Structure formats: C-alpha cells, structure tokens
mmCIF file of C-alpha atoms and ligand atoms in Angstrom:
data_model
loop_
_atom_site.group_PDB
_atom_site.id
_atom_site.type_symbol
_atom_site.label_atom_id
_atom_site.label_comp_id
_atom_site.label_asym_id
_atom_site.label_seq_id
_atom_site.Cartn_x
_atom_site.Cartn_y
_atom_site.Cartn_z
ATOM 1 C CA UNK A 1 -107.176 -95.603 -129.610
ATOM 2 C CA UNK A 2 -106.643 -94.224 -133.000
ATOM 3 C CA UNK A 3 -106.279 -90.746 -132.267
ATOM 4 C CA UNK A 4 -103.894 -91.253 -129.899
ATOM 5 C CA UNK A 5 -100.989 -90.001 -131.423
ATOM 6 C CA UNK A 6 -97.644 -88.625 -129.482
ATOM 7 C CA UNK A 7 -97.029 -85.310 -130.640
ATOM 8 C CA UNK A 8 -93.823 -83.795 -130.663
ATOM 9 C CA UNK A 9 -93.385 -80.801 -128.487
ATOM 10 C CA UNK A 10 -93.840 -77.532 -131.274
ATOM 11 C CA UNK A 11 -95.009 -79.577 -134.565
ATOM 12 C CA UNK A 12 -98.695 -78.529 -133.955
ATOM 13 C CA UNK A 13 -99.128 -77.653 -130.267
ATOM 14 C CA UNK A 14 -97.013 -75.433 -128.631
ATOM 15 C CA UNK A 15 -97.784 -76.488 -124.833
ATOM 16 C CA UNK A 16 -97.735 -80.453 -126.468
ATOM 17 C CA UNK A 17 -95.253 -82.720 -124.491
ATOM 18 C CA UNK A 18 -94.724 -86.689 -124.910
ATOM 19 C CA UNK A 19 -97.649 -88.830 -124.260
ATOM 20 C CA UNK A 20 -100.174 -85.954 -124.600
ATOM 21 C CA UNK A 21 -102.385 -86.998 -127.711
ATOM 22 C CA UNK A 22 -105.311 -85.451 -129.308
ATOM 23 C CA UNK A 23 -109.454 -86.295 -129.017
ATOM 24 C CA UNK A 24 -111.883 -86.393 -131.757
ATOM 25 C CA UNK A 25 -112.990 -82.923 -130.793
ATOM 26 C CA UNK A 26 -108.836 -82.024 -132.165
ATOM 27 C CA UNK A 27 -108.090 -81.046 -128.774
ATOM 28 C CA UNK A 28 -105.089 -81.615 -127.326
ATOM 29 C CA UNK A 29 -105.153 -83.654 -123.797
ATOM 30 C CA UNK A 30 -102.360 -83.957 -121.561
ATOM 31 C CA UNK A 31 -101.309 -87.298 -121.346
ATOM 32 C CA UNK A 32 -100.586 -87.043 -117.691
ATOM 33 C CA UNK A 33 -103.664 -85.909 -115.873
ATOM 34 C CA UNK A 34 -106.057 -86.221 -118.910
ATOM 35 C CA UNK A 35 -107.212 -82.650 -118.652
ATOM 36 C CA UNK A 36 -107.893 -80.676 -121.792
ATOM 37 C CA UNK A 37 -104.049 -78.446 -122.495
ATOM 38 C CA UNK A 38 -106.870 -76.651 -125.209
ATOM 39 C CA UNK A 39 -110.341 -75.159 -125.664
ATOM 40 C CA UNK A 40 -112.347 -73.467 -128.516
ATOM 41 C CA UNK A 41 -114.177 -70.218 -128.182
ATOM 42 C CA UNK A 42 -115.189 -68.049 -130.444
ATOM 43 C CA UNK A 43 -112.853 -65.434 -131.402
ATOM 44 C CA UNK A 44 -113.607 -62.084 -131.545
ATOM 45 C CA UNK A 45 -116.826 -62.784 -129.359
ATOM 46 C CA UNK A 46 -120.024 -62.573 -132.012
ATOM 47 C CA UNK A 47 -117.647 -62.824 -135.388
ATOM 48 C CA UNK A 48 -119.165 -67.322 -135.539
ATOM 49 C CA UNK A 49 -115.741 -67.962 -136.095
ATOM 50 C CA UNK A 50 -113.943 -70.468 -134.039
ATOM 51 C CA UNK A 51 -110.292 -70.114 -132.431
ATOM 52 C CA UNK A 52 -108.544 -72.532 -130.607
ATOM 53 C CA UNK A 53 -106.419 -71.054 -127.081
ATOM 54 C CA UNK A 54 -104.514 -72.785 -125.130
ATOM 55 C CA UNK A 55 -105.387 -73.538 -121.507
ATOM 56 C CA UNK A 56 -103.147 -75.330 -118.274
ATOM 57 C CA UNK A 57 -103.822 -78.616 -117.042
ATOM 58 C CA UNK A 58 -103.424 -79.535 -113.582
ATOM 59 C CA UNK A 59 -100.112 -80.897 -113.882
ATOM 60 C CA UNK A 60 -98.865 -77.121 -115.184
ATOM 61 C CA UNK A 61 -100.700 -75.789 -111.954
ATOM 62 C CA UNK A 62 -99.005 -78.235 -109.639
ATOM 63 C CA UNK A 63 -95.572 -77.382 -111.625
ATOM 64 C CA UNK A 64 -96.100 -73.886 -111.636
ATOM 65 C CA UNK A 65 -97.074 -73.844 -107.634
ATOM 66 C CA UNK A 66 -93.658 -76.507 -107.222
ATOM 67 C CA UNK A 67 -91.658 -73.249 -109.170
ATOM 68 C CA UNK A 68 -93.106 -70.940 -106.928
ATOM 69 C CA UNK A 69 -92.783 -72.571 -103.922
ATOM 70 C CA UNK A 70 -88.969 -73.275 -105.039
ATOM 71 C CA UNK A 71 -88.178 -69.785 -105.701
ATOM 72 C CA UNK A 72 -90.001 -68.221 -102.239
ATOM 73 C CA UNK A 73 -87.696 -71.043 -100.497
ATOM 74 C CA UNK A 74 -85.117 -69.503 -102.292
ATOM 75 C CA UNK A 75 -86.008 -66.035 -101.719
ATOM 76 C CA UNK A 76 -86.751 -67.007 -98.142
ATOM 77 C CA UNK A 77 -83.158 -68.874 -97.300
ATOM 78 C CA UNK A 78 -81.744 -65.221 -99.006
ATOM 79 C CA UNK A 79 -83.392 -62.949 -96.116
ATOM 80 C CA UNK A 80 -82.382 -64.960 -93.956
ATOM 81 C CA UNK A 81 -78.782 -65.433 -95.093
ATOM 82 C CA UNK A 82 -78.899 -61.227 -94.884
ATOM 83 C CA UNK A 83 -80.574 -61.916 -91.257
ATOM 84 C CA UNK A 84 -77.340 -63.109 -90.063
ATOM 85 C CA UNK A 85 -75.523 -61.124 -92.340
ATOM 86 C CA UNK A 86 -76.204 -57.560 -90.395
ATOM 87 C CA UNK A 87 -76.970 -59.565 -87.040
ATOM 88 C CA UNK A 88 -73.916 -61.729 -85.890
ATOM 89 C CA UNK A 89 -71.239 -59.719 -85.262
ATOM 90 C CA UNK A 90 -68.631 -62.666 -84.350
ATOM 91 C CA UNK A 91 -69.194 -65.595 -86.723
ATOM 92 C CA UNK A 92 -68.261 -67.956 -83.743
ATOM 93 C CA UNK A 93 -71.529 -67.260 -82.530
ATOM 94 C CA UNK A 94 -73.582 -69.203 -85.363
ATOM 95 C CA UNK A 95 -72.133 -72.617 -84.063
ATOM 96 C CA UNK A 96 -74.492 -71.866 -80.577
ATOM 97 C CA UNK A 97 -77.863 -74.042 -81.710
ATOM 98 C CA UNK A 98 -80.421 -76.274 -80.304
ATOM 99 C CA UNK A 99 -78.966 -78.720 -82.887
ATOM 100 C CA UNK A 100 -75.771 -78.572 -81.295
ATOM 101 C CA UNK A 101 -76.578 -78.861 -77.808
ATOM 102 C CA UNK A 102 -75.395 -81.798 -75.532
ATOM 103 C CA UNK A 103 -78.217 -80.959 -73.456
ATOM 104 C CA UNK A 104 -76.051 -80.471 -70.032
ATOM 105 C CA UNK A 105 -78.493 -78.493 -68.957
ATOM 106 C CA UNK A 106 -82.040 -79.704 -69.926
ATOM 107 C CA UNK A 107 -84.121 -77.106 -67.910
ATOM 108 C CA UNK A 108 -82.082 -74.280 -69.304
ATOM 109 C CA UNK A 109 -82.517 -75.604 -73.052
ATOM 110 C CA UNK A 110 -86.499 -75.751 -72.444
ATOM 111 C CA UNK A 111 -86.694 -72.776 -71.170
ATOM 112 C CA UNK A 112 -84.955 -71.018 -74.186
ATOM 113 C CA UNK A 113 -86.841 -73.186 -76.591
ATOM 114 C CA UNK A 114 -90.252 -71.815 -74.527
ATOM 115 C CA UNK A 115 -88.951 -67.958 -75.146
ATOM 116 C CA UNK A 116 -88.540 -69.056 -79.073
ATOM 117 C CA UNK A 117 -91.962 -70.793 -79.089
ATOM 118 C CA UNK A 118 -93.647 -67.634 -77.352
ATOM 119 C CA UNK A 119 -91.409 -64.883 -79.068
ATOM 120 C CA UNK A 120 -94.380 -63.055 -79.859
ATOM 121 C CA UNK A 121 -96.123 -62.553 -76.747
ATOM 122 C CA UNK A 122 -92.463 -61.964 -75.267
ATOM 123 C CA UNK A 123 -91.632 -59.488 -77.888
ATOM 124 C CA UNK A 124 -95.058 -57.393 -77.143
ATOM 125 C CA UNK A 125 -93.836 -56.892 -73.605
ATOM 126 C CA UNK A 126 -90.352 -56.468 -74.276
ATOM 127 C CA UNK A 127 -89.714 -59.306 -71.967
ATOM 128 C CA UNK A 128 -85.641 -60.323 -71.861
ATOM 129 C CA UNK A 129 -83.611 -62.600 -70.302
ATOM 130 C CA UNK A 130 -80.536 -61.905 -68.225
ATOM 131 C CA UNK A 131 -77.877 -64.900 -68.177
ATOM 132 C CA UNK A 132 -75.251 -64.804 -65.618
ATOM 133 C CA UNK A 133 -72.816 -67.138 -63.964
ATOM 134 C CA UNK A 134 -69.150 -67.714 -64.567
ATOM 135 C CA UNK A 135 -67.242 -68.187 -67.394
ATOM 136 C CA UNK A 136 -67.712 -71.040 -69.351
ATOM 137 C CA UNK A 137 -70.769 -71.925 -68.367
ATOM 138 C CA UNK A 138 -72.497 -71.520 -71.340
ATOM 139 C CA UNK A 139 -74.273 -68.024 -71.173
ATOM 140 C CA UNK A 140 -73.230 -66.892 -74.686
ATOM 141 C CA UNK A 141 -74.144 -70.408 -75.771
ATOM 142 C CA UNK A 142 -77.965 -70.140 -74.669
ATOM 143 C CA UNK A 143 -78.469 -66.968 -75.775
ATOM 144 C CA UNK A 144 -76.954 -67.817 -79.429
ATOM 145 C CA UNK A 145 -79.508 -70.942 -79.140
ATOM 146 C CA UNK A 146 -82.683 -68.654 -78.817
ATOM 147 C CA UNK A 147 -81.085 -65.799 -81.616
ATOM 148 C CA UNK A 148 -80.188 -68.879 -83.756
ATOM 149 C CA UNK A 149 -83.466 -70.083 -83.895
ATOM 150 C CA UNK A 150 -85.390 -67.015 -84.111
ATOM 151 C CA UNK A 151 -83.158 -65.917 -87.765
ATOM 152 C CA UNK A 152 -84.136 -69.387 -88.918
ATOM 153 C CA UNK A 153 -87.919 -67.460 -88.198
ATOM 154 C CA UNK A 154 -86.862 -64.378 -89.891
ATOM 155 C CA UNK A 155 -86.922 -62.375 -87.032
ATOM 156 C CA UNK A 156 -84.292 -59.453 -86.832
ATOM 157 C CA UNK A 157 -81.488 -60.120 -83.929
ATOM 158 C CA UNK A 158 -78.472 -58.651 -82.787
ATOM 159 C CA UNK A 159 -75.918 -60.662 -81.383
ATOM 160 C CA UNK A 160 -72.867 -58.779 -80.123
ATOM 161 C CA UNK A 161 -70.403 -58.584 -77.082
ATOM 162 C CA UNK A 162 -71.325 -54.830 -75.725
ATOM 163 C CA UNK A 163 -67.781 -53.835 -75.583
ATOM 164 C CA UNK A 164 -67.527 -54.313 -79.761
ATOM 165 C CA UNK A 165 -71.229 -51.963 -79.574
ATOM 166 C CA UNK A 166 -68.816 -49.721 -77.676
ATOM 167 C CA UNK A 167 -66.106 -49.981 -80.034
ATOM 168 C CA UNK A 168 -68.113 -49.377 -83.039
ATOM 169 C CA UNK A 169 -70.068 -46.228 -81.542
ATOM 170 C CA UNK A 170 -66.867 -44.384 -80.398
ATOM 171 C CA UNK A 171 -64.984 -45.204 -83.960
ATOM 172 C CA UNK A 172 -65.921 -42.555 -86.469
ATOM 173 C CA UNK A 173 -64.541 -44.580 -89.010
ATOM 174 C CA UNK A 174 -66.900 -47.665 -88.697
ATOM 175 C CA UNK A 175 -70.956 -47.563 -89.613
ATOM 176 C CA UNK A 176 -72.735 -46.933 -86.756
ATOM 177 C CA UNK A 177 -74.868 -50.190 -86.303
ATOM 178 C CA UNK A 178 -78.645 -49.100 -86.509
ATOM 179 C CA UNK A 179 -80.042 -50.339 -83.090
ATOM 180 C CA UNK A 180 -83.470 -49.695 -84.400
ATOM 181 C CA UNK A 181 -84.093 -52.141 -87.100
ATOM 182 C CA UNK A 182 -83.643 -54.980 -84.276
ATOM 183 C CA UNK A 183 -86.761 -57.409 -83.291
ATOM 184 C CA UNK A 184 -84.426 -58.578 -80.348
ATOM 185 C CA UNK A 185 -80.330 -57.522 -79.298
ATOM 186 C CA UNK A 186 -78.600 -59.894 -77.287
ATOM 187 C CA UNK A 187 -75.360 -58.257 -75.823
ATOM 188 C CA UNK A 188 -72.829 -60.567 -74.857
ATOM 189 C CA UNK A 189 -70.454 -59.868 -71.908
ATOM 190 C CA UNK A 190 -71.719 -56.957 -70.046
ATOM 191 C CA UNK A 191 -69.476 -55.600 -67.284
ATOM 192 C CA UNK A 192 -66.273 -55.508 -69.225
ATOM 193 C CA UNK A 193 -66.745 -52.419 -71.142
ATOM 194 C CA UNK A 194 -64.342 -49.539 -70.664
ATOM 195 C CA UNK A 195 -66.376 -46.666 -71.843
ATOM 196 C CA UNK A 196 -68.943 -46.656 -69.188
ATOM 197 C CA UNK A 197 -70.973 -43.251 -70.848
ATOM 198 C CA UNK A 198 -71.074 -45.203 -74.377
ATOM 199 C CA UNK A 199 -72.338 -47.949 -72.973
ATOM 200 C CA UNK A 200 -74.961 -46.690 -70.923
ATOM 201 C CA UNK A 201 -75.916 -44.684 -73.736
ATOM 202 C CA UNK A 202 -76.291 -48.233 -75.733
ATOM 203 C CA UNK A 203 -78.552 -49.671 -73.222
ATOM 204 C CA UNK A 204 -80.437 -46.818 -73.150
ATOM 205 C CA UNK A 205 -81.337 -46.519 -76.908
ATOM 206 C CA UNK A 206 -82.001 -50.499 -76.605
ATOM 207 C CA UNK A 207 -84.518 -49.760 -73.652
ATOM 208 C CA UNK A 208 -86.244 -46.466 -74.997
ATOM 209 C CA UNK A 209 -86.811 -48.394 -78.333
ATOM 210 C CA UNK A 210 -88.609 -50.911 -76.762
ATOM 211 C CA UNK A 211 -86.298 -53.986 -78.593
ATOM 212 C CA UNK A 212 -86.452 -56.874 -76.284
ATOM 213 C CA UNK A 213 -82.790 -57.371 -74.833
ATOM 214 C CA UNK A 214 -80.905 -60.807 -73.853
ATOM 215 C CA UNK A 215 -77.937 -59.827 -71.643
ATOM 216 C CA UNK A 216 -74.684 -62.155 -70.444
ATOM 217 C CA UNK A 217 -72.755 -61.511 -67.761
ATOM 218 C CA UNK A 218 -70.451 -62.885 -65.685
ATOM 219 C CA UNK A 219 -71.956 -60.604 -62.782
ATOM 220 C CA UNK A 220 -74.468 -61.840 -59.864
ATOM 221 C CA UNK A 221 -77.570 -60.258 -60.029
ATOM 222 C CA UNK A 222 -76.226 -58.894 -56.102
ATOM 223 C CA UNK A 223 -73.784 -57.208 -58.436
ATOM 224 C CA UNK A 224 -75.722 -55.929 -60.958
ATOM 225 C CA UNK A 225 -77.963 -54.157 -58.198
ATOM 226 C CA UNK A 226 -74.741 -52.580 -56.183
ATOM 227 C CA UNK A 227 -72.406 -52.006 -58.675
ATOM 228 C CA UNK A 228 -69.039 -49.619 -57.428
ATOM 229 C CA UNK A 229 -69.954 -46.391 -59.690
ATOM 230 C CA UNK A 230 -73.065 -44.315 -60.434
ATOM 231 C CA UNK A 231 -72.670 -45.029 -64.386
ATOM 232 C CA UNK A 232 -72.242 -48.724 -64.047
ATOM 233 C CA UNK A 233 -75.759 -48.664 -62.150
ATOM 234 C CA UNK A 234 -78.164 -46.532 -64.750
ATOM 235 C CA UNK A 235 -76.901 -48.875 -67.100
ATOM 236 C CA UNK A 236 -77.182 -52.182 -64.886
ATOM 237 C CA UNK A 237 -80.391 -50.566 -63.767
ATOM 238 C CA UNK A 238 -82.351 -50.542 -67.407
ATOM 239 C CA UNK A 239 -80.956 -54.508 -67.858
ATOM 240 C CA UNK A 240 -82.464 -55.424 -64.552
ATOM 241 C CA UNK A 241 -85.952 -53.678 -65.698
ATOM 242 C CA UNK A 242 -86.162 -55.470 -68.976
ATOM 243 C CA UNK A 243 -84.272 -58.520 -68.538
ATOM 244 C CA UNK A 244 -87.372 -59.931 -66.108
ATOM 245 C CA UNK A 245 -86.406 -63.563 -66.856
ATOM 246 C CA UNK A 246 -83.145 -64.389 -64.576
ATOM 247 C CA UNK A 247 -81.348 -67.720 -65.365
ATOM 248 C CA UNK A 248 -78.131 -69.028 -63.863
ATOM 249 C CA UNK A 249 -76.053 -70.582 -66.041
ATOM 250 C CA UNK A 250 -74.091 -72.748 -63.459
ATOM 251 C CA UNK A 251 -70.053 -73.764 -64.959
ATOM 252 C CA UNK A 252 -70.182 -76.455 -61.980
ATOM 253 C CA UNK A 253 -72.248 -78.718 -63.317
ATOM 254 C CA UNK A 254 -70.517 -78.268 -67.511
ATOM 255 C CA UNK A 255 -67.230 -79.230 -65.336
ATOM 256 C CA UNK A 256 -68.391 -82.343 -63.378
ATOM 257 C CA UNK A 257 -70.760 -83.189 -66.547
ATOM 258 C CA UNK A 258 -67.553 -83.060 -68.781
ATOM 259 C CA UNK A 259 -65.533 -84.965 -66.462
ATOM 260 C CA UNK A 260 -68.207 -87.431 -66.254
ATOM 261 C CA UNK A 261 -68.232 -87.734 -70.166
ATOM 262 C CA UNK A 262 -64.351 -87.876 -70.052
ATOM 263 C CA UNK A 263 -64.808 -91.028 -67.553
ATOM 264 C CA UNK A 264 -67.299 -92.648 -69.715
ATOM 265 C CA UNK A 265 -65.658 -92.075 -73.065
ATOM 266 C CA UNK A 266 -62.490 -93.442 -71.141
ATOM 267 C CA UNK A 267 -64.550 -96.897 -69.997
ATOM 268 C CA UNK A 268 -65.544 -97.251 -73.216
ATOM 269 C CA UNK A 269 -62.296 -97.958 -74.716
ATOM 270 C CA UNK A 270 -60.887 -99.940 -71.802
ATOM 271 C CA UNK A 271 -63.701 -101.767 -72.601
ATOM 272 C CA UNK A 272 -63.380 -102.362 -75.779
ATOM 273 C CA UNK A 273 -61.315 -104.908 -77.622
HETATM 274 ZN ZN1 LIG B 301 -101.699 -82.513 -117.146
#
C-alpha cells in the first residue's frame, strides 16, 4: 500500500485526480476504475528511449460518452425547439397533446396515436386524415395531438388555419411560407377562406408535392363532395383524394361527456364534508 499516494491534480500528472495513485511500474492508475490513466512506449519509435503518454481510463470514456450524449440532447431539444418554431403558426395550438387529453374520445385518440406510430409507412403514401364535425368537437385538438407528437420526433409539420395560408400568400409584405420543406401540413378550418383561387392554389402545391395533408373542417364529407361553386370543388376535390382516412369528430358526445363531468365534480363536493 505504500505507493499509494493521492496526487494532486497538475503536481506530476496532468490527467491525475483524487484517489488515483501510482504502481511500482510509476504509472499512474485511476483510482476509480483501476485502469492505467498512463503507458510507456518508446519515443521516437527505434531511438531505446522511453516516454511516458497519457492514455483514458474507462471512467473518461463513460464521461466523455455522458458529455456527448448531453450535448446531442441539447442539440436535439434545439431542432426541435426550431421545429415548432417555423411550424405552429398559432401558439394556442402547442397546448393540443396526448399528454393533455381527457380521453373523451378513446377510439379517436388510438387512432391518431396509430398514424404517429406508423408515420412512416403513412408518409410514403401520402396518406392524410380529414377531421370533420362541428365546432368544438375537438378536430383542431386531434390533429395538434398527432403534429405534437411527430415535432417531439423531429419530423417537419405545418400547423395552420388555411385562411392565415391565404392571408400570408396574398400579403406581399409577409414571407411566403415555404410549403416544400414540410414532412406533413395540417390546415386547420377549411371552408372559411375568402380567396377561393389562393386557396385552391395552396392545396394544390400541398398535393403536387406529395406532403401528406391533415385537414379540419366543419364540413360533411356530403359537403365536401357537392360544394355550391366550381373552385370550392378542385380544391375540396384534392383533400378528398389525399385525406383517405375520414374521422368524425362528434361535439355530442364532448357536451354530454362535459356535463357528465360537471355532475360528478358537483357530487363530489355535496359529498364531501
Ligand atoms: Zn477510471
């Protein structure tokens, strides 16, 4: 145990720290995992003369990979924060999650969380989903779930009501946004725009760059197919091609289901002391 000796970090070794001590070969051992923090080689290579480097144990690997592995998570939650950054155009929208659903509608949650698990496969086929139903329902709420979740992934969405697309394409003064960059656009609200050529001409950029499309609307699909005016149908036309998955999004049963909670929460208190 003799030549055990603490060394102070930078008095002999450079890479010494607390506890690490040196062998009777004069090489210094980390204290920690026991490895060898030195070796001796002969230096230059054929000169017999003997020079001492100084190598990583495995604790340095393990902190090096820990650093690493810090800084991509870093890195990582950066992208992502510029994700949302160019993708939610309405900050209200980042409250829609999975975490935050009351799960009203357990069939509709799975089969958003199912599109998310199989994004890929969906994305290869440009398969979308088109959400109608009436107000309130919870359309815009789904379809934030499944963007949500995919950002988390790092996949590029759009989330935006298509009369603020409008809005932004006619105004000179605004950046154009860049459909094209988009993995997958989800536009909000369809069937409210004013500008019936712009918006077709949205849809149409969407659908001839083969971006997967989420669409909301407060239409019936009835509607959708017979709309009143020749523009309204090329665009509703291109959302009923790529929007294959149809889901009602029924504000009857969010009514009764938060009358039923309002009951409940009211029991509870009569109930209570
Ligand atoms: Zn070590």
């Amino acid at each position: 145990m003799d030549n055990i000796i603490n060394i102070i970090a930078g008095k002999n070794q450079d890479n010494a720290k607390e506890g690490d001590y040196i062998n009777s070969d004069g090489i210094l051992i980390c204290g920690k995992c026991g490895q060898p923090k030195e070796c001796i080689k002969e230096f230059p290579p054929g000169s017999g003369r003997m020079k001492k480097f100084s190598v990583i144990c495995r604790c340095d690997v393990e902190e090096e990979k820990a650093f690493r592995t810090r800084l991509e998570r870093q890195e990582w939650k950066e992208y992502v924060k510029q994700l949302y950054k160019q993708g939610l155009t309405d900050s209200a929208y980042l409250k829609n999650t999975f975490e935050n659903d009351d799960n009203r509608n357990p069939g509709i949650t799975a089969l958003c969380k199912k599109y998310v698990a199989h994004w890929e496969e969906h994305k290869a086929n440009c398969h979308g989903i088109l959400f109608y139903g009436d107000t309130g329902g919870g359309k815009s709420y789904y379809s934030c779930c499944i963007a949500n979740a995919l950002l988390q992934n790092g996949v590029k969405v759009l989330v935006s009501r298509l009369s603020d697309l409008v809005k932004n394409r006619i105004n000179k003064d605004s950046q154009e946004i860049n459909l094209k960059i988009f993995d997958l656009i989800v536009v909000d609200d369809i069937g409210t725009e004013n500008s019936t050529q712009t918006a077709y001409n949205i849809i149409d950029d969407i659908y001839r760059y083969n971006i997967p499309l989420i669409v909301t609307t407060n239409l019936a699909p009835s509607e959708l197919k017979n709309p009143d005016t020749i523009d309204k149908q090329r665009i509703y036309d291109r959302v009923l091609e790529r929007c294959c998955i149809t889901q009602k999004v029924d504000v009857k049963i969010s009514r009764l289901d938060t009358a039923r909670k309002r009951r409940e929460q009211a029991l509870k208190i009569l109930n209570t002391q």
